[in-house]
Amino acid sequence: MKMRSLILVLLLHLSSPAEAGELVVVVNAASGAGQLSRDQVINIFLGRFRQFPSGLTAEPIDQPEDGPLRAQFYRLLVDKQMTEINAYWARLIFSGRTSPPLKAKSSDEVLRLLSSRRGGIAYMNKSEVNHLLTIVFTPNHDQ
């Protein structure tokens, strides 16, 4: 019986974080931002427009570059692979038009950055959301 429980626990931990739960877009609860549309989230994360409807400057935060959540987010949001997203940012950075989202080194750093920035906005597994964050968009639900 103990061996079965151990195997089950190990199998659960081997699943990727992207499969562990629903992906959501969150903001610092102090931002006062309400629900955002798909277009608003796209504009914020692709640097087209960096403000919440309230006028507060949005500070997008990306998950780690090599993590599965980042690829999943951009695939769900704009149906692009990471190579396409990286090429997009390379062009914009070269032109000097805008800057990419902050790049966190870990999921823990995403949480720290969100809590220290009133205009912070990021994506994560719903299971990681705490009382300091507000869910403003769910990419895999039509809105």
CSV table of C-alpha atoms in Angstrom, one decimal, residues 9-126:
chain,number,residue,atom,x,y,z
A,9,VAL,CA,3.0,10.9,-5.5
A,10,LEU,CA,6.0,10.5,-7.8
A,11,LEU,CA,3.8,10.4,-10.9
A,12,LEU,CA,2.0,13.5,-9.9
A,13,HIS,CA,5.3,15.4,-9.4
A,14,LEU,CA,6.6,14.3,-12.7
A,15,SER,CA,3.8,16.0,-14.7
A,16,SER,CA,4.9,19.4,-16.1
A,17,PRO,CA,3.8,22.6,-14.3
A,18,ALA,CA,1.8,23.6,-17.5
A,19,GLU,CA,-0.3,20.5,-17.1
A,20,ALA,CA,-0.7,21.0,-13.3
A,21,GLY,CA,-3.5,23.5,-13.6
A,22,GLU,CA,-5.3,26.2,-15.4
A,23,LEU,CA,-3.3,29.1,-16.7
A,24,VAL,CA,-4.5,32.6,-15.6
A,25,VAL,CA,-3.4,36.2,-15.9
A,26,VAL,CA,-3.1,38.0,-12.6
A,27,VAL,CA,-2.4,41.5,-11.3
A,28,ASN,CA,-1.2,42.9,-8.0
A,29,ALA,CA,-4.5,43.2,-6.1
A,30,ALA,CA,-3.5,46.8,-5.2
A,31,SER,CA,-3.7,47.8,-8.8
A,32,GLY,CA,-7.5,47.9,-8.8
A,33,ALA,CA,-7.6,46.5,-12.3
A,34,GLY,CA,-10.7,44.6,-13.1
A,35,GLN,CA,-11.3,41.9,-15.8
A,36,LEU,CA,-9.3,42.4,-19.0
A,37,SER,CA,-10.1,41.3,-22.5
A,38,ARG,CA,-7.9,39.1,-24.7
A,39,ASP,CA,-7.0,42.2,-26.8
A,40,GLN,CA,-6.0,44.2,-23.7
A,41,VAL,CA,-3.8,41.3,-22.4
A,42,ILE,CA,-2.2,40.9,-25.9
A,43,ASN,CA,-1.5,44.7,-26.1
A,44,ILE,CA,0.1,44.7,-22.7
A,45,PHE,CA,2.3,41.6,-23.2
A,46,LEU,CA,3.3,42.6,-26.8
A,47,GLY,CA,4.2,46.1,-25.8
A,48,ARG,CA,1.5,47.8,-28.0
A,49,PHE,CA,-0.1,49.6,-25.0
A,50,ARG,CA,1.0,49.4,-21.4
A,51,GLN,CA,-1.9,50.8,-19.4
A,52,PHE,CA,-4.8,49.3,-17.5
A,53,PRO,CA,-8.2,50.8,-18.2
A,54,SER,CA,-7.8,52.8,-15.0
A,55,GLY,CA,-4.8,54.6,-16.5
A,56,LEU,CA,-2.3,52.8,-14.2
A,57,THR,CA,0.9,51.8,-16.1
A,58,ALA,CA,1.0,48.0,-16.6
A,59,GLU,CA,4.3,46.2,-15.9
A,60,PRO,CA,4.1,42.8,-17.6
A,61,ILE,CA,6.2,40.0,-16.2
A,62,ASP,CA,7.2,36.9,-18.2
A,63,GLN,CA,7.8,33.4,-16.7
A,64,PRO,CA,11.3,32.0,-17.1
A,65,GLU,CA,12.4,31.7,-20.7
A,66,ASP,CA,13.0,27.9,-20.6
A,67,GLY,CA,9.8,27.1,-18.7
A,68,PRO,CA,6.7,25.5,-20.2
A,69,LEU,CA,4.3,28.1,-18.9
A,70,ARG,CA,5.8,30.8,-21.1
A,71,ALA,CA,5.4,28.8,-24.3
A,72,GLN,CA,1.9,27.7,-23.3
A,73,PHE,CA,0.8,31.3,-22.5
A,74,TYR,CA,1.9,32.7,-25.9
A,75,ARG,CA,0.5,29.8,-27.7
A,76,LEU,CA,-2.9,30.3,-26.0
A,77,LEU,CA,-2.9,34.1,-26.3
A,78,VAL,CA,-1.7,34.7,-29.8
A,79,ASP,CA,-1.1,31.2,-31.3
A,80,LYS,CA,2.6,31.8,-31.7
A,81,GLN,CA,5.7,29.7,-31.0
A,82,MET,CA,8.5,31.0,-28.8
A,83,THR,CA,10.7,31.5,-31.8
A,84,GLU,CA,8.1,33.8,-33.3
A,85,ILE,CA,7.7,35.7,-30.1
A,86,ASN,CA,11.5,36.1,-29.7
A,87,ALA,CA,11.8,37.3,-33.4
A,88,TYR,CA,9.0,39.8,-32.7
A,89,TRP,CA,10.8,41.3,-29.7
A,90,ALA,CA,14.1,41.3,-31.5
A,91,ARG,CA,12.6,43.6,-34.2
A,92,LEU,CA,10.9,45.9,-31.6
A,93,ILE,CA,14.0,46.2,-29.4
A,94,PHE,CA,16.2,47.0,-32.5
A,95,SER,CA,13.7,49.7,-33.6
A,96,GLY,CA,13.6,51.2,-30.1
A,97,ARG,CA,9.8,51.3,-30.1
A,98,THR,CA,9.1,49.4,-26.8
A,99,SER,CA,10.6,47.0,-24.4
A,100,PRO,CA,9.7,43.4,-23.6
A,101,PRO,CA,8.1,42.2,-20.4
A,102,LEU,CA,10.4,41.8,-17.4
A,103,LYS,CA,11.9,38.3,-17.4
A,104,ALA,CA,11.6,36.4,-14.2
A,105,LYS,CA,14.2,33.7,-13.4
A,106,SER,CA,11.7,31.5,-11.5
A,107,SER,CA,8.0,31.3,-10.5
A,108,ASP,CA,8.9,32.5,-7.1
A,109,GLU,CA,10.5,35.6,-8.6
A,110,VAL,CA,7.3,36.2,-10.6
A,111,LEU,CA,5.4,36.3,-7.3
A,112,ARG,CA,8.0,38.7,-5.7
A,113,LEU,CA,7.9,41.0,-8.7
A,114,LEU,CA,4.1,41.1,-8.7
A,115,SER,CA,4.0,41.9,-5.0
A,116,SER,CA,6.5,44.7,-5.3
A,117,ARG,CA,4.9,46.4,-8.4
A,118,ARG,CA,1.4,47.9,-8.1
A,119,GLY,CA,1.1,47.7,-11.9
A,120,GLY,CA,2.5,44.2,-12.1
A,121,ILE,CA,0.7,41.7,-14.4
A,122,ALA,CA,1.8,38.1,-15.1
A,123,TYR,CA,0.5,34.7,-15.9
A,124,MET,CA,0.7,31.5,-13.8
A,125,ASN,CA,-1.0,28.4,-12.8
A,126,LYS,CA,-4.3,29.2,-11.0
